[in-house]
Amino acid sequence: MYIPDFQIERMKIVNFYLIVLIILGILSHIYIGVKVLAIKVRLIFILYIIAVCAYAVVLISGMTVLISIFSFSSMVIAIILHFLI
């Protein structure tokens, strides 16, 4: 199956954002211990994820849109549940 060059570039960008999200997730876990920063970090983190979701959906076309929506939405749900508990 041939994948066009622009599609590969889009995948690279989305993979980069996924790595950034994972790093931010780890950092937010570290900050949860600090009660003063916790609320601000959580809000910024959730807003950032929503922005990345929108950006990724715009970037990717074709079948990969479904995959990105599922992966990002599951990540968002997991993080929101984590903050609620």
Coordinates of C-alpha atoms in Angstrom, one line a residue:
M1 CA 0.0 0.0 0.0
Y2 CA 1.4 3.3 -1.1
I3 CA 1.3 6.2 1.5
P4 CA 1.7 9.7 0.0
D5 CA 4.6 11.8 1.3
F6 CA 2.3 14.5 2.9
Q7 CA 0.5 11.7 4.8
I8 CA 3.8 10.5 6.2
E9 CA 4.7 14.1 7.3
R10 CA 1.3 14.4 9.0
M11 CA 1.9 11.1 10.8
K12 CA 5.3 12.3 12.0
I13 CA 3.7 15.5 13.4
V14 CA 1.0 13.6 15.2
N15 CA 3.5 11.2 16.7
F16 CA 5.5 14.1 17.9
Y17 CA 2.4 15.6 19.6
L18 CA 1.6 12.2 21.2
I19 CA 5.1 12.0 22.7
V20 CA 4.6 15.6 24.0
L21 CA 1.3 14.6 25.6
I22 CA 2.9 11.5 27.2
I23 CA 5.7 13.7 28.7
L24 CA 3.1 16.3 29.9
G25 CA 1.1 13.4 31.5
I26 CA 4.2 12.3 33.4
L27 CA 4.9 15.9 34.5
S28 CA 1.3 16.4 35.7
H29 CA 1.6 13.2 37.8
I30 CA 4.7 14.7 39.4
Y31 CA 2.9 18.0 40.1
I32 CA -0.2 16.3 41.6
G33 CA 1.7 16.0 44.9
V34 CA 2.1 19.8 45.0
K35 CA -1.4 20.9 45.9
V36 CA -0.9 24.6 45.0
L37 CA 0.2 23.9 41.5
A38 CA -2.1 20.9 40.9
I39 CA -5.2 22.8 39.9
K40 CA -3.4 25.1 37.5
V41 CA -1.5 22.2 35.9
R42 CA -4.6 20.1 35.5
L43 CA -6.5 22.9 33.8
I44 CA -3.6 23.8 31.4
F45 CA -3.1 20.1 30.7
I46 CA -6.8 19.5 29.8
L47 CA -6.9 22.6 27.6
Y48 CA -3.7 21.6 25.9
I49 CA -5.1 18.1 25.1
I50 CA -8.3 19.6 23.7
A51 CA -6.2 21.8 21.4
V52 CA -4.1 19.0 20.3
C53 CA -7.1 16.8 19.6
A54 CA -8.6 19.6 17.3
Y55 CA -5.2 20.1 15.6
A56 CA -4.7 16.4 15.0
V57 CA -8.2 16.0 13.5
V58 CA -7.5 18.9 11.1
L59 CA -4.0 17.5 10.2
I60 CA -5.0 13.9 9.4
S61 CA -7.3 12.8 6.6
G62 CA -8.7 9.5 5.6
M63 CA -9.0 6.4 7.9
T64 CA -6.4 7.8 10.3
V65 CA -8.9 10.4 11.5
L66 CA -10.9 7.7 13.2
I67 CA -7.8 6.2 14.9
S68 CA -6.6 9.6 16.1
I69 CA -10.1 10.5 17.4
F70 CA -10.3 7.3 19.4
S71 CA -6.8 7.5 20.8
F72 CA -7.1 11.2 21.8
S73 CA -10.6 10.9 23.2
S74 CA -9.6 7.8 25.2
M75 CA -6.6 9.7 26.5
V76 CA -8.7 12.7 27.4
I77 CA -11.3 10.5 29.2
A78 CA -8.5 8.7 31.1
I79 CA -7.0 12.0 32.3
I80 CA -10.3 13.6 33.3
L81 CA -11.2 10.5 35.3
H82 CA -7.8 10.5 36.9
F83 CA -8.3 14.1 38.0
L84 CA -11.8 13.4 39.3
I85 CA -10.7 10.5 41.5

